[in-house]
């Protein structure tokens, strides 16, 4: 199932640990604090367990959203590189 994981973590080190966990699970960074990818329900649970472990006692808000393919494919995206004018 298509997933979107977003987070707001003030601590730089903790934030990097969470980003690394997302990458370890095959998610792609789509913004600085947002990752997306396909994860089974089992992998979703495992990732959230791992994220909670890596966050430890640090402050943070981490949210995982799941989307059926038809909803994900209906999203609108503008993705363009920086202008070099």
Coordinates of N, CA and C in Angstrom, one line a residue:
X1 N 0.9 -1.2 0.0 CA 0.0 0.0 0.0 C 0.9 1.2 0.0
X2 N 0.5 2.3 -0.7 CA 1.2 3.5 -0.8 C 1.2 4.2 0.5
X3 N 2.3 4.7 1.0 CA 2.4 5.3 2.3 C 3.1 6.7 2.2
X4 N 2.7 7.6 3.1 CA 3.3 8.9 3.3 C 3.6 9.0 4.7
X5 N 4.9 9.2 5.0 CA 5.3 9.4 6.4 C 5.9 10.8 6.5
X6 N 5.3 11.6 7.5 CA 5.8 13.0 7.7 C 6.2 13.1 9.2
X7 N 7.1 14.0 9.4 CA 7.5 14.2 10.8 C 7.9 15.7 11.1
X8 N 7.8 16.0 12.3 CA 8.4 17.3 12.8 C 9.1 16.9 14.1
X9 N 10.5 17.0 14.0 CA 11.3 16.6 15.1 C 12.4 17.7 15.3
X10 N 12.4 18.4 16.4 CA 13.3 19.5 16.7 C 14.8 19.1 16.8
X11 N 15.0 17.9 17.3 CA 16.4 17.5 17.5 C 17.0 17.0 16.2
X12 N 18.1 17.6 15.8 CA 18.8 17.2 14.5 C 19.2 15.8 14.5
X13 N 19.8 15.3 15.6 CA 20.3 13.9 15.6 C 19.1 12.9 15.5
X14 N 18.1 13.1 16.3 CA 16.9 12.3 16.2 C 16.2 12.3 14.9
X15 N 16.2 13.5 14.3 CA 15.5 13.7 13.0 C 16.3 12.9 11.9
X16 N 17.6 12.9 12.0 CA 18.4 12.1 11.0 C 18.2 10.6 11.2
X17 N 18.1 10.2 12.5 CA 17.8 8.7 12.7 C 16.5 8.3 12.1
X18 N 15.5 9.2 12.2 CA 14.2 8.8 11.6 C 14.3 8.8 10.1
X19 N 15.0 9.8 9.5 CA 15.1 9.8 8.1 C 15.9 8.5 7.6
X20 N 16.9 8.1 8.3 CA 17.6 6.9 8.0 C 16.7 5.6 8.1
X21 N 15.8 5.6 9.1 CA 14.9 4.5 9.2 C 14.0 4.4 7.9
X22 N 13.5 5.6 7.5 CA 12.6 5.6 6.3 C 13.4 5.1 5.1
X23 N 14.6 5.5 4.9 CA 15.4 5.1 3.8 C 15.7 3.6 3.9
X24 N 15.9 3.1 5.1 CA 16.2 1.7 5.4 C 15.0 0.8 4.9
X25 N 13.8 1.4 5.0 CA 12.5 0.7 4.6 C 12.2 0.9 3.2
X26 N 13.0 1.6 2.4 CA 12.8 1.8 1.0 C 12.0 2.9 0.6
X27 N 11.7 3.8 1.6 CA 10.9 5.0 1.3 C 11.8 6.0 0.6
X28 N 11.2 6.8 -0.3 CA 11.9 7.9 -1.0 C 11.6 9.2 -0.4
X29 N 12.6 10.1 -0.2 CA 12.4 11.4 0.4 C 11.7 12.3 -0.7
X30 N 10.5 12.9 -0.4 CA 9.9 13.7 -1.3 C 9.9 15.2 -0.9
X31 N 10.2 15.4 0.4 CA 10.5 16.7 1.0 C 11.4 16.5 2.2
X32 N 11.8 17.6 2.8 CA 12.8 17.4 3.8 C 12.3 16.5 4.9
X33 N 11.1 16.6 5.3 CA 10.5 15.8 6.4 C 9.4 15.0 5.9
X34 N 9.4 14.5 4.7 CA 8.3 13.7 4.1 C 8.9 12.6 3.2
X35 N 8.4 11.4 3.4 CA 8.9 10.2 2.7 C 7.7 9.5 2.1
X36 N 7.8 8.9 1.0 CA 6.7 8.0 0.4 C 7.3 6.8 -0.1
X37 N 6.4 5.8 -0.3 CA 6.7 4.5 -0.9 C 5.7 3.5 -0.6
X38 N 5.9 2.3 -1.1 CA 5.0 1.1 -0.9 C 5.5 0.3 0.3
X39 N 4.6 0.1 1.3 CA 4.9 -0.7 2.4 C 3.7 -1.7 2.7
X40 N 4.0 -2.9 3.0 CA 3.0 -3.8 3.4 C 2.5 -3.4 4.8
X41 N 1.4 -3.9 5.3 CA 1.0 -3.6 6.7 C 2.0 -4.0 7.7
X42 N 2.6 -5.1 7.5 CA 3.6 -5.6 8.4 C 4.8 -4.7 8.4
X43 N 5.2 -4.2 7.3 CA 6.4 -3.3 7.2 C 6.0 -1.9 7.8
X44 N 4.7 -1.5 7.7 CA 4.2 -0.3 8.3 C 4.4 -0.3 9.8
X45 N 3.9 -1.5 10.4 CA 4.0 -1.6 11.8 C 5.5 -1.7 12.3
X46 N 6.3 -2.4 11.5 CA 7.7 -2.5 11.9 C 8.4 -1.2 11.8
X47 N 8.1 -0.4 10.8 CA 8.7 0.9 10.6 C 8.3 1.8 11.8
X48 N 7.0 1.8 12.1 CA 6.6 2.7 13.2 C 7.2 2.3 14.5
X49 N 7.4 1.0 14.7 CA 8.1 0.5 16.0 C 9.5 1.0 16.0
X50 N 10.2 0.9 14.8 CA 11.6 1.3 14.7 C 11.7 2.8 14.9
X51 N 10.8 3.6 14.3 CA 10.8 5.0 14.4 C 10.7 5.4 15.9
X52 N 9.7 4.8 16.5 CA 9.5 5.1 18.0 C 10.8 4.8 18.8
X53 N 11.4 3.7 18.5 CA 12.6 3.3 19.2 C 13.7 4.3 18.9
X54 N 13.9 4.7 17.7 CA 15.0 5.7 17.3 C 14.7 7.1 17.9
X55 N 13.4 7.5 18.0 CA 13.1 8.8 18.5 C 13.4 8.8 20.0
X56 N 13.2 7.7 20.7 CA 13.6 7.6 22.1 C 12.7 8.6 22.9
X57 N 13.4 9.4 23.8 CA 12.6 10.3 24.6 C 12.6 11.7 24.0
X58 N 13.1 11.9 22.8 CA 13.1 13.2 22.1 C 11.7 13.6 21.7
X59 N 11.5 14.9 21.7 CA 10.2 15.4 21.2 C 10.0 15.1 19.7
X60 N 8.8 14.9 19.3 CA 8.6 14.7 17.9 C 7.1 14.3 17.6
X61 N 6.7 14.6 16.4 CA 5.4 14.2 15.9 C 5.7 13.5 14.5
X62 N 5.3 12.2 14.5 CA 5.5 11.4 13.3 C 4.2 10.8 12.9
X63 N 3.8 11.0 11.7 CA 2.5 10.5 11.2 C 2.7 9.7 9.9
X64 N 2.0 8.5 9.9 CA 2.1 7.6 8.7 C 0.7 7.5 8.2
X65 N 0.5 7.9 6.9 CA -0.7 7.8 6.2 C -0.7 6.8 5.1
X66 N -1.7 6.0 4.9 CA -1.8 5.0 3.8 C -2.9 5.4 2.9
X67 N -2.6 5.1 1.6 CA -3.5 5.5 0.5 C -3.7 4.3 -0.4
X68 N -5.0 4.0 -0.8 CA -5.2 3.1 -1.9 C -4.6 3.7 -3.2
X69 N -4.2 2.8 -4.1 CA -3.6 3.3 -5.4 C -4.4 4.3 -6.1
X70 N -5.7 4.1 -6.2 CA -6.5 5.1 -7.0 C -6.5 6.5 -6.3
X71 N -6.4 6.6 -5.0 CA -6.3 7.9 -4.4 C -4.9 8.5 -4.6
X72 N -3.9 7.6 -4.4 CA -2.5 8.1 -4.6 C -2.3 8.6 -6.0
X73 N -2.8 7.9 -7.0 CA -2.6 8.2 -8.4 C -3.4 9.4 -8.8
X74 N -4.4 9.8 -8.0 CA -5.2 11.0 -8.3 C -4.6 12.3 -7.8
X75 N -3.5 12.2 -7.0 CA -2.9 13.4 -6.4 C -2.3 14.3 -7.5
X76 N -2.2 15.5 -7.2 CA -1.6 16.5 -8.2 C -0.2 16.9 -7.6
X77 N 0.8 16.9 -8.5 CA 2.1 17.2 -8.2 C 2.8 18.2 -9.1
X78 N 3.5 19.1 -8.6 CA 4.3 20.0 -9.3 C 5.7 19.8 -8.8
X79 N 6.6 19.3 -9.6 CA 8.0 19.0 -9.1 C 8.9 19.5 -10.2
X80 N 9.5 20.7 -10.0 CA 10.4 21.3 -10.9 C 11.7 21.8 -10.2
X81 N 12.8 21.6 -10.8 CA 14.0 22.0 -10.3 C 14.2 23.5 -10.1
X82 N 15.2 23.9 -9.5 CA 15.5 25.4 -9.3 C 15.8 26.0 -10.7
X83 N 15.3 27.3 -10.8 CA 15.6 28.0 -12.0 C 17.0 28.5 -12.0
X84 N 17.7 28.5 -13.2 CA 19.1 29.0 -13.2 C 19.1 30.2 -14.1
X85 N 18.2 31.2 -13.9 CA 18.2 32.4 -14.7 C 19.2 33.4 -14.2

